[in-house]
XYZ file of N, CA and C in Angstrom:
534
model
N 27.964 79.564 -31.604
C 27.173 79.873 -32.726
C 26.273 81.063 -32.435
N 26.205 81.818 -33.461
C 25.446 83.034 -33.313
C 24.037 82.754 -33.804
N 23.124 83.194 -33.002
C 21.719 82.977 -33.323
C 21.177 84.279 -33.870
N 20.903 84.336 -35.158
C 20.480 85.557 -35.792
C 18.989 85.592 -36.039
N 18.300 84.665 -35.490
C 16.855 84.613 -35.687
C 16.193 85.681 -34.838
N 15.100 86.169 -35.361
C 14.383 87.154 -34.552
C 13.796 86.503 -33.305
N 13.503 87.240 -32.328
C 12.994 86.765 -31.051
C 11.684 86.024 -31.234
N 10.888 86.464 -32.097
C 9.592 85.825 -32.365
C 9.831 84.410 -32.856
N 10.734 84.224 -33.774
C 11.019 82.888 -34.305
C 11.692 82.013 -33.235
N 12.493 82.660 -32.424
C 13.132 81.916 -31.345
C 12.079 81.340 -30.398
N 11.089 82.139 -30.081
C 10.020 81.689 -29.191
C 9.235 80.558 -29.846
N 8.999 80.742 -31.151
C 8.270 79.698 -31.879
C 9.078 78.409 -31.910
N 10.360 78.489 -32.126
C 11.213 77.311 -32.144
C 11.247 76.625 -30.772
N 11.303 77.421 -29.721
C 11.282 76.862 -28.378
C 9.980 76.143 -28.119
N 8.874 76.768 -28.530
C 7.565 76.135 -28.349
C 7.480 74.852 -29.152
N 7.994 74.944 -30.384
C 7.961 73.757 -31.239
C 8.825 72.657 -30.635
N 10.010 73.007 -30.094
C 10.877 72.032 -29.452
C 10.201 71.422 -28.230
N 9.577 72.271 -27.436
C 8.882 71.799 -26.239
C 7.724 70.892 -26.624
N 6.971 71.277 -27.648
C 5.845 70.456 -28.105
C 6.360 69.106 -28.602
N 7.411 69.067 -29.377
C 7.969 67.817 -29.880
C 8.513 66.960 -28.731
N 9.159 67.650 -27.788
C 9.685 66.927 -26.633
C 8.555 66.269 -25.847
N 7.452 67.007 -25.646
C 6.295 66.465 -24.918
C 5.676 65.316 -25.710
N 5.575 65.448 -27.027
C 5.017 64.378 -27.860
C 5.905 63.138 -27.774
N 7.213 63.300 -27.873
C 8.132 62.154 -27.787
C 8.065 61.532 -26.397
N 8.074 62.389 -25.381
C 7.988 61.884 -24.003
C 6.657 61.169 -23.774
N 5.552 61.728 -24.251
C 4.234 61.092 -24.134
C 4.192 59.778 -24.886
N 4.791 59.764 -26.086
C 4.831 58.521 -26.866
C 5.636 57.447 -26.134
N 6.769 57.833 -25.568
C 7.579 56.864 -24.800
C 6.803 56.349 -23.591
N 6.139 57.255 -22.902
C 5.353 56.846 -21.732
C 4.216 55.922 -22.152
N 3.537 56.268 -23.257
C 2.446 55.426 -23.763
C 2.973 54.053 -24.172
N 4.131 54.004 -24.818
C 4.729 52.725 -25.199
C 5.081 51.905 -23.955
N 5.602 52.565 -22.955
C 5.942 51.877 -21.709
C 4.690 51.305 -21.053
N 3.626 52.072 -20.984
C 2.369 51.612 -20.376
C 1.791 50.457 -21.186
N 1.774 50.575 -22.530
C 1.249 49.497 -23.371
C 2.078 48.218 -23.211
N 3.391 48.354 -23.132
C 4.256 47.184 -22.927
C 3.951 46.520 -21.588
N 3.785 47.327 -20.556
C 3.457 46.759 -19.236
C 2.085 46.081 -19.247
N 1.121 46.689 -19.923
C -0.217 46.083 -20.009
C -0.128 44.733 -20.723
N 0.620 44.687 -21.813
C 0.760 43.422 -22.553
C 1.436 42.362 -21.677
N 2.498 42.747 -20.983
C 3.186 41.796 -20.102
C 2.274 41.333 -18.962
N 1.543 42.255 -18.374
C 0.646 41.886 -17.272
C -0.495 40.997 -17.754
N -1.024 41.273 -18.961
C -2.083 40.414 -19.499
C -1.568 39.000 -19.761
N -0.364 38.901 -20.331
C 0.187 37.560 -20.572
C 0.435 36.836 -19.242
N 0.907 37.566 -18.246
C 1.102 36.978 -16.915
C -0.238 36.558 -16.309
N -1.262 37.377 -16.501
C -2.596 37.043 -15.992
C -3.120 35.765 -16.650
N -2.984 35.653 -17.968
C -3.427 34.442 -18.663
C -2.651 33.215 -18.178
N -1.360 33.374 -17.967
C -0.544 32.266 -17.469
C -1.007 31.837 -16.074
N -1.235 32.804 -15.201
C -1.660 32.482 -13.836
C -3.045 31.840 -13.815
N -3.953 32.317 -14.655
C -5.297 31.724 -14.717
C -5.211 30.275 -15.192
N -4.411 30.029 -16.229
C -4.287 28.648 -16.722
C -3.589 27.760 -15.685
N -2.589 28.300 -14.982
C -1.924 27.525 -13.925
C -2.893 27.196 -12.798
N -3.716 28.172 -12.436
C -4.710 27.930 -11.381
C -5.693 26.844 -11.807
N -6.119 26.890 -13.049
C -7.047 25.871 -13.554
C -6.398 24.491 -13.521
N -5.135 24.408 -13.953
C -4.416 23.128 -13.919
C -4.280 22.608 -12.490
N -3.935 23.502 -11.571
C -3.804 23.089 -10.169
C -5.142 22.621 -9.603
N -6.208 23.333 -9.938
C -7.536 22.901 -9.469
C -7.903 21.535 -10.041
N -7.556 21.318 -11.315
C -7.805 20.005 -11.923
C -6.990 18.917 -11.224
N -5.734 19.223 -10.912
C -4.895 18.248 -10.209
C -5.436 17.960 -8.813
N -5.888 18.996 -8.123
C -6.468 18.804 -6.787
C -7.719 17.945 -6.879
N -8.541 18.235 -7.877
C -9.765 17.443 -8.054
C -9.427 15.989 -8.376
N -8.440 15.779 -9.252
C -8.073 14.393 -9.582
C -7.426 13.701 -8.393
N -6.659 14.440 -7.594
C -6.085 13.862 -6.378
C -7.186 13.514 -5.396
N -8.171 14.379 -5.281
C -9.320 14.078 -4.420
C -10.046 12.844 -4.910
N -10.219 12.737 -6.227
C -10.849 11.542 -6.796
C -9.992 10.313 -6.545
N -8.668 10.479 -6.627
C -7.763 9.364 -6.373
C -7.874 8.903 -4.928
N -7.947 9.872 -4.008
C -8.115 9.527 -2.593
C -9.447 8.818 -2.392
N -10.496 9.316 -3.033
C -11.806 8.664 -2.932
C -11.749 7.263 -3.529
N -11.052 7.107 -4.653
C -10.925 5.784 -5.262
C -10.157 4.833 -4.354
N -9.105 5.345 -3.708
C -8.359 4.502 -2.774
C -9.243 4.100 -1.608
N -10.036 5.051 -1.109
C -10.946 4.732 -0.006
C -11.985 3.709 -0.452
N -12.486 3.863 -1.666
C -13.471 2.905 -2.191
C -12.825 1.532 -2.352
N -11.596 1.497 -2.884
C -10.897 0.215 -3.027
C -10.677 -0.444 -1.668
N -10.315 0.366 -0.683
C -10.101 -0.167 0.670
C -11.406 -0.729 1.223
N -12.501 -0.001 1.035
C -13.798 -0.482 1.514
C -14.218 -1.754 0.784
N -13.950 -1.807 -0.515
C -14.283 -3.016 -1.272
C -13.478 -4.208 -0.767
N -12.199 -3.988 -0.462
C -11.365 -5.081 0.057
C -11.877 -5.546 1.417
N -12.237 -4.585 2.278
C -12.779 -4.947 3.593
C -14.104 -5.684 3.448
N -14.943 -5.231 2.516
C -16.232 -5.893 2.291
C -16.013 -7.315 1.796
N -15.064 -7.487 0.882
C -14.771 -8.836 0.379
C -14.262 -9.721 1.507
N -13.391 -9.180 2.342
C -12.856 -9.955 3.469
C -13.972 -10.366 4.428
N -14.869 -9.450 4.713
C -15.994 -9.755 5.611
C -16.918 -10.782 4.970
N -17.185 -10.624 3.674
C -18.033 -11.598 2.980
C -17.402 -12.988 2.982
N -16.078 -13.048 2.769
C -15.395 -14.345 2.821
C -15.494 -14.960 4.211
N -15.320 -14.127 5.220
C -15.422 -14.608 6.599
C -16.830 -15.106 6.899
N -17.835 -14.351 6.450
C -19.223 -14.774 6.661
C -19.528 -16.060 5.901
N -19.002 -16.172 4.697
C -19.198 -17.391 3.909
C -18.569 -18.588 4.612
N -17.358 -18.401 5.109
C -16.682 -19.477 5.841
C -17.455 -19.846 7.099
N -17.931 -18.839 7.797
C -18.710 -19.081 9.009
C -20.004 -19.812 8.688
N -20.651 -19.435 7.602
C -21.898 -20.091 7.209
C -21.639 -21.550 6.831
N -20.551 -21.811 6.104
C -20.220 -23.189 5.748
C -19.940 -24.016 6.999
N -19.214 -23.434 7.940
C -18.923 -24.136 9.188
C -20.202 -24.403 9.953
N -21.069 -23.432 9.971
C -22.332 -23.593 10.689
C -23.207 -24.651 10.026
N -23.185 -24.722 8.704
C -23.972 -25.734 8.004
C -23.427 -27.135 8.276
N -22.095 -27.256 8.401
C -21.493 -28.557 8.660
C -21.651 -28.984 10.114
N -21.723 -28.027 11.014
C -21.781 -28.337 12.437
C -23.225 -28.556 12.859
N -23.505 -29.703 13.458
C -24.872 -29.928 13.937
C -25.150 -29.069 15.165
N -26.379 -28.682 15.303
C -26.761 -27.889 16.461
C -27.003 -28.822 17.640
N -26.420 -28.474 18.773
C -26.616 -29.292 19.963
C -28.075 -29.269 20.402
N -28.747 -28.164 20.181
C -30.153 -28.073 20.592
C -31.013 -29.064 19.814
N -30.731 -29.243 18.513
C -31.475 -30.235 17.733
C -31.196 -31.644 18.244
N -29.935 -31.903 18.574
C -29.565 -33.226 19.078
C -30.240 -33.509 20.413
N -30.248 -32.535 21.297
C -30.903 -32.720 22.599
C -32.395 -32.935 22.405
N -32.977 -32.202 21.485
C -34.399 -32.374 21.196
C -34.680 -33.802 20.736
N -33.818 -34.341 19.878
C -33.987 -35.724 19.418
C -33.822 -36.713 20.567
N -32.851 -36.458 21.435
C -32.646 -37.345 22.594
C -33.882 -37.338 23.476
N -34.420 -36.157 23.717
C -35.591 -36.062 24.596
C -36.827 -36.691 23.967
N -36.909 -36.713 22.640
C -38.051 -37.344 21.970
C -38.052 -38.857 22.186
N -36.871 -39.461 22.169
C -36.803 -40.925 22.280
C -36.520 -41.393 23.702
N -36.388 -40.481 24.630
C -36.078 -40.837 26.022
C -37.283 -41.515 26.675
N -37.130 -42.767 27.146
C -38.238 -43.428 27.842
C -38.472 -42.787 29.207
N -39.688 -42.896 29.749
C -39.989 -42.263 31.034
C -39.193 -42.850 32.200
N -38.731 -44.069 32.081
C -38.007 -44.693 33.189
C -36.519 -44.333 33.193
N -36.067 -43.571 32.200
C -34.662 -43.155 32.120
C -34.598 -41.654 32.386
N -33.727 -41.281 33.355
C -33.546 -39.866 33.690
C -32.106 -39.454 33.364
N -31.980 -38.324 32.674
C -30.646 -37.812 32.345
C -30.337 -36.687 33.317
N -29.180 -36.807 33.972
C -28.816 -35.792 34.964
C -27.708 -34.858 34.476
N -26.979 -35.250 33.431
C -25.908 -34.363 32.962
C -25.690 -34.520 31.458
N -25.314 -33.404 30.847
C -24.913 -33.380 29.440
C -23.535 -32.744 29.372
N -22.674 -33.310 28.556
C -21.364 -32.725 28.307
C -21.204 -32.634 26.789
N -20.971 -31.440 26.312
C -20.833 -31.220 24.873
C -19.355 -31.090 24.540
N -18.919 -31.809 23.518
C -17.530 -31.746 23.066
C -17.531 -31.431 21.575
N -16.847 -30.357 21.208
C -16.769 -29.957 19.803
C -15.320 -30.053 19.377
N -15.022 -31.019 18.531
C -13.680 -31.177 17.994
C -13.615 -30.631 16.586
N -12.424 -30.653 15.975
C -12.310 -30.135 14.610
C -13.056 -30.978 13.581
N -13.167 -32.278 13.841
C -13.819 -33.126 12.841
C -15.108 -33.759 13.335
N -15.319 -33.788 14.640
C -16.533 -34.426 15.144
C -17.027 -33.715 16.393
N -18.320 -33.932 16.664
C -18.958 -33.369 17.848
C -19.562 -34.518 18.640
N -19.415 -34.448 19.948
C -19.914 -35.511 20.822
C -20.796 -34.926 21.907
N -21.718 -35.762 22.364
C -22.496 -35.462 23.562
C -22.296 -36.647 24.497
N -21.852 -36.352 25.696
C -21.739 -37.386 26.725
C -22.809 -37.073 27.747
N -23.684 -38.056 27.997
C -24.756 -37.827 28.958
C -24.687 -38.889 30.041
N -25.030 -38.464 31.218
C -25.050 -39.374 32.357
C -26.405 -39.315 33.019
N -26.775 -40.405 33.665
C -28.059 -40.415 34.335
C -28.329 -41.740 35.007
N -29.616 -42.017 35.158
C -30.041 -43.198 35.899
C -31.249 -43.805 35.196
N -31.282 -45.134 35.175
C -32.407 -45.859 34.587
C -32.958 -46.817 35.640
N -34.276 -47.015 35.631
C -34.866 -47.925 36.621
C -34.498 -49.369 36.313
N -34.381 -49.731 35.022
C -33.981 -51.105 34.669
C -32.966 -51.075 33.542
N -32.200 -52.158 33.445
C -31.207 -52.287 32.388
C -31.890 -52.390 31.025
N -33.044 -53.076 30.953
C -33.761 -53.231 29.684
C -34.206 -51.883 29.121
N -34.701 -50.994 29.997
C -35.093 -49.651 29.541
C -33.882 -48.893 28.992
N -32.747 -49.054 29.642
C -31.525 -48.402 29.180
C -31.104 -48.954 27.818
N -31.194 -50.274 27.633
C -30.822 -50.874 26.346
C -31.765 -50.430 25.226
N -33.045 -50.299 25.532
C -34.008 -49.788 24.538
C -33.633 -48.356 24.138
N -33.290 -47.552 25.128
C -32.877 -46.166 24.873
C -31.623 -46.137 23.988
N -30.647 -46.992 24.279
C -29.409 -47.047 23.489
C -29.716 -47.481 22.055
N -30.574 -48.467 21.866
C -30.939 -48.918 20.519
C -31.674 -47.817 19.750
N -32.541 -47.086 20.448
C -33.233 -45.961 19.791
C -32.237 -44.883 19.356
N -31.230 -44.633 20.179
C -30.193 -43.659 19.817
C -29.421 -44.131 18.585
N -29.091 -45.418 18.545
C -28.327 -45.957 17.415
C -29.120 -45.888 16.115
N -30.436 -46.045 16.213
C -31.257 -46.036 14.994
C -31.637 -44.622 14.542
N -31.336 -43.610 15.339
C -31.688 -42.233 14.997
C -30.696 -41.679 13.972
N -31.187 -40.893 13.012
C -30.342 -40.346 11.939
C -29.413 -39.230 12.419
N -29.689 -38.616 13.539
C -28.857 -37.527 14.045
C -27.540 -38.036 14.622
N -27.495 -39.313 14.986
C -26.342 -39.824 15.713
C -25.585 -40.834 14.870
N -24.274 -40.684 14.860
C -23.415 -41.527 14.050
C -23.000 -42.782 14.823
N -22.589 -42.577 16.051
C -22.096 -43.694 16.853
C -22.541 -43.494 18.296
N -22.957 -44.585 18.942
C -23.390 -44.546 20.336
C -22.529 -45.544 21.100
N -21.885 -45.076 22.166
C -21.022 -45.957 22.967
C -21.469 -45.909 24.422
N -21.623 -47.086 25.021
C -21.979 -47.187 26.432
C -20.995 -48.159 27.075
N -20.385 -47.769 28.182
C -19.436 -48.675 28.834
C -20.152 -49.902 29.413
N -19.452 -51.010 29.466
C -20.011 -52.254 29.995
C -20.369 -52.091 31.467
N -19.626 -51.268 32.178
C -19.895 -51.070 33.609
C -21.282 -50.470 33.836
N -21.804 -49.765 32.826
C -23.146 -49.203 32.955
C -24.222 -50.264 32.792
N -23.868 -51.442 32.294
C -24.850 -52.494 32.052
C -24.785 -53.615 33.093
N -23.955 -53.513 34.104
C -23.797 -54.584 35.082
C -24.997 -54.703 36.010
N -25.503 -53.580 36.472
C -26.614 -53.636 37.435
C -27.918 -53.928 36.707
N -28.815 -54.681 37.388
C -30.111 -55.051 36.830
C -31.115 -53.919 37.027
N -31.101 -53.271 38.200
C -32.039 -52.192 38.529
C -31.242 -50.999 39.051
N -31.890 -49.837 38.978
C -31.255 -48.585 39.402
C -29.851 -48.475 38.789
N -29.845 -48.445 37.477
C -28.597 -48.466 36.712
C -28.110 -47.025 36.501
N -26.909 -46.741 37.012
C -26.256 -45.462 36.698
C -25.504 -45.657 35.379
N -25.669 -44.722 34.458
C -25.067 -44.923 33.140
C -24.360 -43.668 32.658
N -23.523 -43.904 31.657
C -22.844 -42.836 30.932
C -22.832 -43.260 29.463
N -23.361 -42.420 28.590
C -23.450 -42.747 27.160
C -22.755 -41.638 26.365
N -21.892 -42.046 25.429
C -21.230 -41.091 24.525
C -21.860 -41.231 23.143
N -22.307 -40.109 22.598
C -22.977 -40.106 21.299
C -22.201 -39.178 20.363
N -21.808 -39.702 19.193
C -21.137 -38.879 18.182
C -22.188 -38.381 17.198
N -22.185 -37.084 16.960
C -23.190 -36.478 16.076
C -22.756 -36.582 14.619
N -23.739 -36.649 13.734
C -23.445 -36.675 12.290
C -23.126 -35.287 11.807
């Protein structure tokens, strides 16, 4: 094709073409940048919301772990309380040997000497076996009767062999506690 335009118009057309090309190229570049900004903003919003959700899940998991720890502590506390309650009930049912000895010593006549105590604790009953010496059989019998009449003692047993001698009586007495 023959170009019959004057040189001046040719230059103007070239400038106009170059200007349009730059405008189109700039518009394409601007559209590309705007598209990337929009995509990056949507990605940023997605990541921020995901981070918030993850932080919430971590916090709830931490709370769950704390709740499990609290439940475990509550179970241990209940177990200890049950054990203490059982121990207290057992202690209330079991007579104290010190109280029993105190009662024995209160009613012990001066002519009777106790040389040994043996404590027996069974599942259903507690016993004290004591051995000693009495100056007379009558003093020993008074001591046995006092033991039988005492509220701390359920049953008092003395072997017949302990009652054979009249004086200097060696004895053994078994007392069942209430």
